[in-house]
Amino acid sequence: MSGRVLVGVKRVIDYAVKIRVKPDNTGVVTDGVKHSMNPFCEIAVEEAVKLKEKKLVKEVVAVSCGPQQSQETIRTALAMGADRGIHVEVSGKDYETLGPLQVSKIMAALAKKEDAQIIILGKQAIDDDCNQTGQMTAALLDWPQGTFASEVTLDGDKIKVVREIDGGLETIKINTPAVLTADLRLNTPRYATLPNIMKAKKKKIANVKPADLGVNLTSKLEVLRVEDPPQRQAGMKVETVEDLVGKLKESGKV
Amino acid sequence: MWLNLTPSRRLLSLRWSLIQYRNITLENTTRKAAVDKVLSAFRSICGKDNVSLGEAIREQHGKDESVHRCRPPDVVVFPRCVEEVSALAKVCHDHNLPIIPFGTGTGLEGGVGAVKGGVCFSLRNMDQILDLHPEDFDVTVEPGVTRKALNAYLRDTGLWFPVDPGADASLCGMAATSASGTNAVRYGTMRENVMNLEVVLSNGTVIHTAGKGRRPRYNVDHHIHPVALLVVVSSSYYFVFRKTSAGYNLTNLFVGSEGTLGIITKTTLRLYGVPEAMVSAVCSFPSVQAAVDSTLQILQTGVPIARIEFLDDVMIDACNKFSSLSYPVTPTLFLEFHGSERSLEEQVSTAEEITHSNEGSDFQWARDAETRNRLWKARHDAWYAAQALRPGCKAYSTDVCVPLSRLPQIIVETKKDLLESRLTGPIAGHVGDGNFHCLMVVDPNDPDELHQVHLFTERLARRALAMDGTCTGEHGVGLGKRALLCEEVGPLAIQVMQGLKDSLDPGNLMNPGKILQRGEL
């Protein structure tokens, strides 16, 4: 047992920013916009660091796929307690079309290369809301998956995962190695403190190219158009219930 | 009282009231005519969509979270930048219209009520965080930025802005009311943490109180904990001062001016390092004196305690009921320590020794976030717990501050007053600063009870003044404490304040009716 945890962290537009669609409708404005770690990835890092503090795992490795700036995201994970980082360089056109399938191939390759025991990812990214990377990674590795985890307990060579599902909470026990994806209530991520940020500057971030991992980044998806949600229409006041029913019938809603 | 007058005096009084009524109505009509004239000017400055006459919008901008009734403005404008604020202010100035700045409406002293109508400047569209300098520990924000928004923005930098008044208030609004909070005992209030302001005066002039873009360098002060000296860069354990001797201190003139001297459109704030670790603790005491003595001694031994909150027995009882807790129903202290792992051990053990020597019991402490939150839940829910004591009632918070040495006496006398007046007023206080609040739970539909509470509050404020204290520790003067302010600083100081007001705002357009009284208002 390597006792190594791989944590995926994605650099996304900060959740507090007002998103604007580019005038040519090909995407959203990212230039000059504040970026930070995907909130669910923060929760994933926190969980990994907690496992290390409980001495249940030996090493936490933070991984990010993206351009040069993704290193900042890895540094934040290091400041939260990860031991080292791996930056998989993807930039330009490749970065624009980078999606869960490519990332999961990268994560699977890294898991084999680093002999990881557990992979923890955020359940989804707040920019694409795909909720696919964890599941695809598990499938590629043929590992069990504990997704939407709101509680994780290591039990020998098995993991007990409480999952948040539509009907309530589901508890499963899976073998390791395994893939987990973090849901909102798994934990409260710690803030990076100044001393830890300073220490993080000394931790190592390795540079890897997707080709070195034998991963093909070609995407089978093409974004046709990005639009704002429709503007909210003004409401209408009616005098009587009959009017209301009439208007509803008119608009075809009833 | 009117019935005590003789018939001829009653007639005179009636005539006087009628004249007042006529004058006010005339004033209202004149003002309404002026507002109509300026609407098109407003619209051309900030856009049609950013000028609102809607009744709901005006009412929303005429009240805050105090018990003062809503006093809606005539129109609400939503400027998007300081240039628009300046242009709008010029228009108001030229037409003699009152200007009321509005941040988040979370004030507690009726500061946003438009007592003479006028134009409310809602600054929520100016919500940029500008010029963050992590190495210098400062950031500049616009009025639409709230303290939680700033701290969320800063979360990756290892810095935070610790002044925490409870509500998620606008930082510029906090500067305007000189807000404080539960951790003032360690990090100070807005007064110590505002380095520079951009202010628009009543005639539209834009000034920078410490000069444009300037961020006065900071110095360290004497409250350095010995262990913290070992930590190289983290100034999280240090109190800091401004360091500049250039001219009059304009920044601190506007801090606490509650919108009566100008509209704050930017504030530069001092940031601190996020604490490496936190420990929370709770301890019960047999008496108020024992609790306050412990506080004094903890401060005197130099423990850089971050929060030290006092809850009296009535408050603890309410919290037990509300949150299903089982704290002993006696005066209780809630403590929070910030620092490195090693310094925390020392801080907590020193504090525990002190509380024991003062007959404190049931000392519990916790390190991890979940248990800490559980320990402090009582304090966090105090406001709601107080209201839950009498369902259907509203809570009004008093706010006085006295030197620490007088705190036990004033709390004991206040509790006696509460019993005698048969009022419900659980007490929660920031004992580290000598500041405490009685959360008066009143039935808003009972004018008699409201009157009793009002009288009680006045007695409490005067009691505090008699003990060399202040009538408002952190909430501001606003509408309700103008007379008390006169008593507190004295008529000569009030004259100087009035002189400053007249010089900066000769037309009395900036938030009229607040802080200073003027004639019949």
PDB file of N, CA, C and O in Angstrom, chain A residues 14-16 18 34-37 39 42 50 76 187-188 191-199, chain B residues 127 137 151-159 231-235 237 272-276 370:
ATOM      1  N   ASP A  14     -13.585  32.449 -10.330  1.00  0.00           N
ATOM      2  CA  ASP A  14     -14.027  32.513  -8.933  1.00  0.00           C
ATOM      3  C   ASP A  14     -15.552  32.563  -8.836  1.00  0.00           C
ATOM      4  O   ASP A  14     -16.219  33.221  -9.630  1.00  0.00           O
ATOM      5  N   TYR A  15     -16.071  31.857  -7.822  1.00  0.00           N
ATOM      6  CA  TYR A  15     -17.531  31.731  -7.741  1.00  0.00           C
ATOM      7  C   TYR A  15     -18.243  33.054  -7.521  1.00  0.00           C
ATOM      8  O   TYR A  15     -19.415  33.196  -7.839  1.00  0.00           O
ATOM      9  N   ALA A  16     -17.527  34.059  -6.984  1.00  0.00           N
ATOM     10  CA  ALA A  16     -18.205  35.326  -6.680  1.00  0.00           C
ATOM     11  C   ALA A  16     -18.252  36.274  -7.871  1.00  0.00           C
ATOM     12  O   ALA A  16     -18.869  37.328  -7.800  1.00  0.00           O
ATOM     13  N   LYS A  18     -19.233  37.926 -11.472  1.00  0.00           N
ATOM     14  CA  LYS A  18     -20.397  37.930 -12.377  1.00  0.00           C
ATOM     15  C   LYS A  18     -19.905  37.497 -13.757  1.00  0.00           C
ATOM     16  O   LYS A  18     -19.092  38.183 -14.369  1.00  0.00           O
ATOM     17  N   LYS A  34     -11.022  37.235 -12.068  1.00  0.00           N
ATOM     18  CA  LYS A  34     -10.424  36.502 -10.954  1.00  0.00           C
ATOM     19  C   LYS A  34     -10.721  35.012 -11.057  1.00  0.00           C
ATOM     20  O   LYS A  34     -11.860  34.601 -11.252  1.00  0.00           O
ATOM     21  N   HIS A  35      -9.652  34.210 -10.941  1.00  0.00           N
ATOM     22  CA  HIS A  35      -9.780  32.760 -10.953  1.00  0.00           C
ATOM     23  C   HIS A  35      -9.378  32.217  -9.603  1.00  0.00           C
ATOM     24  O   HIS A  35      -8.562  32.810  -8.904  1.00  0.00           O
ATOM     25  N   SER A  36      -9.926  31.074  -9.222  1.00  0.00           N
ATOM     26  CA  SER A  36      -9.475  30.419  -7.999  1.00  0.00           C
ATOM     27  C   SER A  36      -9.781  28.925  -8.096  1.00  0.00           C
ATOM     28  O   SER A  36     -10.275  28.452  -9.111  1.00  0.00           O
ATOM     29  N   MET A  37      -9.477  28.199  -7.038  1.00  0.00           N
ATOM     30  CA  MET A  37      -9.687  26.758  -7.055  1.00  0.00           C
ATOM     31  C   MET A  37     -11.172  26.462  -7.004  1.00  0.00           C
ATOM     32  O   MET A  37     -11.908  27.078  -6.241  1.00  0.00           O
ATOM     33  N   PRO A  39     -14.508  25.241  -5.833  1.00  0.00           N
ATOM     34  CA  PRO A  39     -14.882  24.983  -4.431  1.00  0.00           C
ATOM     35  C   PRO A  39     -14.939  23.503  -4.069  1.00  0.00           C
ATOM     36  O   PRO A  39     -14.546  23.121  -2.972  1.00  0.00           O
ATOM     37  N   GLU A  42     -11.545  22.269  -3.426  1.00  0.00           N
ATOM     38  CA  GLU A  42     -11.064  22.688  -2.102  1.00  0.00           C
ATOM     39  C   GLU A  42     -11.485  21.646  -1.064  1.00  0.00           C
ATOM     40  O   GLU A  42     -10.712  21.265  -0.185  1.00  0.00           O
ATOM     41  N   LYS A  50      -6.943  15.991   5.733  1.00  0.00           N
ATOM     42  CA  LYS A  50      -7.442  15.441   7.011  1.00  0.00           C
ATOM     43  C   LYS A  50      -7.018  13.995   7.169  1.00  0.00           C
ATOM     44  O   LYS A  50      -6.615  13.562   8.249  1.00  0.00           O
ATOM     45  N   THR A  76      -2.028  26.728  -3.936  1.00  0.00           N
ATOM     46  CA  THR A  76      -3.046  26.851  -2.885  1.00  0.00           C
ATOM     47  C   THR A  76      -3.272  25.506  -2.213  1.00  0.00           C
ATOM     48  O   THR A  76      -3.371  25.408  -0.990  1.00  0.00           O
ATOM     49  N   ASN A 187     -16.798  18.428   4.227  1.00  0.00           N
ATOM     50  CA  ASN A 187     -16.018  19.124   5.258  1.00  0.00           C
ATOM     51  C   ASN A 187     -16.032  20.614   4.985  1.00  0.00           C
ATOM     52  O   ASN A 187     -16.650  21.052   4.012  1.00  0.00           O
ATOM     53  N   THR A 188     -15.418  21.383   5.868  1.00  0.00           N
ATOM     54  CA  THR A 188     -15.265  22.824   5.621  1.00  0.00           C
ATOM     55  C   THR A 188     -13.787  23.086   5.347  1.00  0.00           C
ATOM     56  O   THR A 188     -12.962  22.930   6.248  1.00  0.00           O
ATOM     57  N   TYR A 191      -8.691  27.758   5.589  1.00  0.00           N
ATOM     58  CA  TYR A 191      -8.089  28.887   4.882  1.00  0.00           C
ATOM     59  C   TYR A 191      -6.587  28.672   4.839  1.00  0.00           C
ATOM     60  O   TYR A 191      -5.997  28.155   5.775  1.00  0.00           O
ATOM     61  N   ALA A 192      -5.956  29.103   3.758  1.00  0.00           N
ATOM     62  CA  ALA A 192      -4.491  29.053   3.697  1.00  0.00           C
ATOM     63  C   ALA A 192      -3.957  30.159   4.592  1.00  0.00           C
ATOM     64  O   ALA A 192      -4.391  31.301   4.498  1.00  0.00           O
ATOM     65  N   THR A 193      -3.020  29.825   5.483  1.00  0.00           N
ATOM     66  CA  THR A 193      -2.450  30.855   6.354  1.00  0.00           C
ATOM     67  C   THR A 193      -1.112  31.299   5.783  1.00  0.00           C
ATOM     68  O   THR A 193      -0.487  30.577   5.012  1.00  0.00           O
ATOM     69  N   LEU A 194      -0.656  32.486   6.175  1.00  0.00           N
ATOM     70  CA  LEU A 194       0.587  33.028   5.622  1.00  0.00           C
ATOM     71  C   LEU A 194       1.783  32.091   5.824  1.00  0.00           C
ATOM     72  O   LEU A 194       2.531  31.833   4.882  1.00  0.00           O
ATOM     73  N   PRO A 195       1.985  31.549   7.045  1.00  0.00           N
ATOM     74  CA  PRO A 195       3.130  30.649   7.198  1.00  0.00           C
ATOM     75  C   PRO A 195       3.038  29.456   6.250  1.00  0.00           C
ATOM     76  O   PRO A 195       4.049  29.033   5.682  1.00  0.00           O
ATOM     77  N   ASN A 196       1.837  28.916   6.073  1.00  0.00           N
ATOM     78  CA  ASN A 196       1.683  27.761   5.179  1.00  0.00           C
ATOM     79  C   ASN A 196       1.896  28.145   3.724  1.00  0.00           C
ATOM     80  O   ASN A 196       2.407  27.352   2.941  1.00  0.00           O
ATOM     81  N   ILE A 197       1.477  29.359   3.348  1.00  0.00           N
ATOM     82  CA  ILE A 197       1.712  29.820   1.980  1.00  0.00           C
ATOM     83  C   ILE A 197       3.210  29.926   1.751  1.00  0.00           C
ATOM     84  O   ILE A 197       3.728  29.567   0.686  1.00  0.00           O
ATOM     85  N   MET A 198       3.929  30.409   2.745  1.00  0.00           N
ATOM     86  CA  MET A 198       5.398  30.516   2.616  1.00  0.00           C
ATOM     87  C   MET A 198       6.025  29.143   2.486  1.00  0.00           C
ATOM     88  O   MET A 198       6.912  28.927   1.659  1.00  0.00           O
ATOM     89  N   LYS A 199       5.550  28.198   3.337  1.00  0.00           N
ATOM     90  CA  LYS A 199       6.102  26.833   3.269  1.00  0.00           C
ATOM     91  C   LYS A 199       5.806  26.219   1.907  1.00  0.00           C
ATOM     92  O   LYS A 199       6.605  25.483   1.349  1.00  0.00           O
TER      93      LYS A 199
ATOM     94  N   ASP B 127     -19.108  47.773  -6.578  1.00  0.00           N
ATOM     95  CA  ASP B 127     -18.754  46.613  -5.764  1.00  0.00           C
ATOM     96  C   ASP B 127     -17.402  46.011  -6.146  1.00  0.00           C
ATOM     97  O   ASP B 127     -17.214  44.798  -6.096  1.00  0.00           O
ATOM     98  N   PHE B 137      -0.149  44.241   3.207  1.00  0.00           N
ATOM     99  CA  PHE B 137      -1.330  43.996   4.048  1.00  0.00           C
ATOM    100  C   PHE B 137      -2.383  45.076   3.887  1.00  0.00           C
ATOM    101  O   PHE B 137      -2.939  45.559   4.873  1.00  0.00           O
ATOM    102  N   ASN B 151     -13.565  38.882   2.578  1.00  0.00           N
ATOM    103  CA  ASN B 151     -12.836  37.746   3.139  1.00  0.00           C
ATOM    104  C   ASN B 151     -12.885  36.534   2.218  1.00  0.00           C
ATOM    105  O   ASN B 151     -11.922  35.774   2.147  1.00  0.00           O
ATOM    106  N   ALA B 152     -13.974  36.357   1.486  1.00  0.00           N
ATOM    107  CA  ALA B 152     -14.023  35.259   0.514  1.00  0.00           C
ATOM    108  C   ALA B 152     -13.014  35.519  -0.600  1.00  0.00           C
ATOM    109  O   ALA B 152     -12.297  34.619  -1.037  1.00  0.00           O
ATOM    110  N   TYR B 153     -12.901  36.774  -1.035  1.00  0.00           N
ATOM    111  CA  TYR B 153     -11.954  37.140  -2.085  1.00  0.00           C
ATOM    112  C   TYR B 153     -10.521  36.900  -1.639  1.00  0.00           C
ATOM    113  O   TYR B 153      -9.670  36.490  -2.421  1.00  0.00           O
ATOM    114  N   LEU B 154     -10.270  37.136  -0.340  1.00  0.00           N
ATOM    115  CA  LEU B 154      -8.897  37.059   0.162  1.00  0.00           C
ATOM    116  C   LEU B 154      -8.471  35.654   0.555  1.00  0.00           C
ATOM    117  O   LEU B 154      -7.338  35.441   0.952  1.00  0.00           O
ATOM    118  N   ARG B 155      -9.386  34.679   0.454  1.00  0.00           N
ATOM    119  CA  ARG B 155      -9.129  33.398   1.109  1.00  0.00           C
ATOM    120  C   ARG B 155      -7.871  32.695   0.637  1.00  0.00           C
ATOM    121  O   ARG B 155      -7.298  31.914   1.373  1.00  0.00           O
ATOM    122  N   ASP B 156      -7.424  32.955  -0.615  1.00  0.00           N
ATOM    123  CA  ASP B 156      -6.223  32.272  -1.082  1.00  0.00           C
ATOM    124  C   ASP B 156      -4.942  32.993  -0.688  1.00  0.00           C
ATOM    125  O   ASP B 156      -3.852  32.491  -0.921  1.00  0.00           O
ATOM    126  N   THR B 157      -5.070  34.198  -0.126  1.00  0.00           N
ATOM    127  CA  THR B 157      -3.872  34.998   0.130  1.00  0.00           C
ATOM    128  C   THR B 157      -3.334  34.811   1.538  1.00  0.00           C
ATOM    129  O   THR B 157      -2.260  35.296   1.855  1.00  0.00           O
ATOM    130  N   GLY B 158      -4.107  34.144   2.402  1.00  0.00           N
ATOM    131  CA  GLY B 158      -3.657  34.017   3.779  1.00  0.00           C
ATOM    132  C   GLY B 158      -3.954  35.259   4.597  1.00  0.00           C
ATOM    133  O   GLY B 158      -3.503  35.389   5.727  1.00  0.00           O
ATOM    134  N   LEU B 159      -4.724  36.180   4.032  1.00  0.00           N
ATOM    135  CA  LEU B 159      -5.056  37.417   4.751  1.00  0.00           C
ATOM    136  C   LEU B 159      -6.555  37.474   5.014  1.00  0.00           C
ATOM    137  O   LEU B 159      -7.336  36.836   4.333  1.00  0.00           O
ATOM    138  N   VAL B 231       7.904  34.048  15.072  1.00  0.00           N
ATOM    139  CA  VAL B 231       7.355  33.908  13.733  1.00  0.00           C
ATOM    140  C   VAL B 231       7.823  35.090  12.899  1.00  0.00           C
ATOM    141  O   VAL B 231       7.673  36.224  13.267  1.00  0.00           O
ATOM    142  N   VAL B 232       8.401  34.793  11.735  1.00  0.00           N
ATOM    143  CA  VAL B 232       9.087  35.841  10.978  1.00  0.00           C
ATOM    144  C   VAL B 232       8.185  36.904  10.403  1.00  0.00           C
ATOM    145  O   VAL B 232       8.254  38.061  10.758  1.00  0.00           O
ATOM    146  N   VAL B 233       7.313  36.537   9.486  1.00  0.00           N
ATOM    147  CA  VAL B 233       6.582  37.571   8.751  1.00  0.00           C
ATOM    148  C   VAL B 233       5.181  37.805   9.274  1.00  0.00           C
ATOM    149  O   VAL B 233       4.694  38.905   9.289  1.00  0.00           O
ATOM    150  N   SER B 234       4.521  36.751   9.752  1.00  0.00           N
ATOM    151  CA  SER B 234       3.108  36.869  10.118  1.00  0.00           C
ATOM    152  C   SER B 234       2.846  37.971  11.102  1.00  0.00           C
ATOM    153  O   SER B 234       3.173  37.863  12.264  1.00  0.00           O
ATOM    154  N   SER B 235       2.238  39.046  10.642  1.00  0.00           N
ATOM    155  CA  SER B 235       1.901  40.096  11.593  1.00  0.00           C
ATOM    156  C   SER B 235       0.549  39.834  12.206  1.00  0.00           C
ATOM    157  O   SER B 235      -0.077  40.725  12.744  1.00  0.00           O
ATOM    158  N   TYR B 237      -0.140  38.503  14.784  1.00  0.00           N
ATOM    159  CA  TYR B 237      -0.170  38.622  16.225  1.00  0.00           C
ATOM    160  C   TYR B 237       0.123  40.031  16.690  1.00  0.00           C
ATOM    161  O   TYR B 237       0.263  40.276  17.856  1.00  0.00           O
ATOM    162  N   TYR B 272      -4.928  41.540   8.018  1.00  0.00           N
ATOM    163  CA  TYR B 272      -4.130  40.774   8.963  1.00  0.00           C
ATOM    164  C   TYR B 272      -3.949  39.362   8.429  1.00  0.00           C
ATOM    165  O   TYR B 272      -4.718  38.901   7.570  1.00  0.00           O
ATOM    166  N   GLY B 273      -2.933  38.672   8.941  1.00  0.00           N
ATOM    167  CA  GLY B 273      -2.760  37.286   8.546  1.00  0.00           C
ATOM    168  C   GLY B 273      -3.825  36.409   9.170  1.00  0.00           C
ATOM    169  O   GLY B 273      -4.174  36.599  10.331  1.00  0.00           O
ATOM    170  N   VAL B 274      -4.335  35.443   8.402  1.00  0.00           N
ATOM    171  CA  VAL B 274      -5.296  34.493   8.958  1.00  0.00           C
ATOM    172  C   VAL B 274      -4.615  33.714  10.082  1.00  0.00           C
ATOM    173  O   VAL B 274      -3.481  33.283   9.914  1.00  0.00           O
ATOM    174  N   PRO B 275      -5.254  33.561  11.221  1.00  0.00           N
ATOM    175  CA  PRO B 275      -4.605  32.848  12.319  1.00  0.00           C
ATOM    176  C   PRO B 275      -4.262  31.423  11.920  1.00  0.00           C
ATOM    177  O   PRO B 275      -5.034  30.770  11.221  1.00  0.00           O
ATOM    178  N   GLU B 276      -3.102  30.948  12.361  1.00  0.00           N
ATOM    179  CA  GLU B 276      -2.700  29.586  12.036  1.00  0.00           C
ATOM    180  C   GLU B 276      -3.664  28.584  12.609  1.00  0.00           C
ATOM    181  O   GLU B 276      -3.977  27.571  12.004  1.00  0.00           O
ATOM    182  N   GLU B 370     -15.550  22.046  13.932  1.00  0.00           N
ATOM    183  CA  GLU B 370     -16.914  21.614  14.245  1.00  0.00           C
ATOM    184  C   GLU B 370     -17.223  21.787  15.734  1.00  0.00           C
ATOM    185  O   GLU B 370     -18.272  22.319  16.113  1.00  0.00           O
TER     186      GLU B 370
END
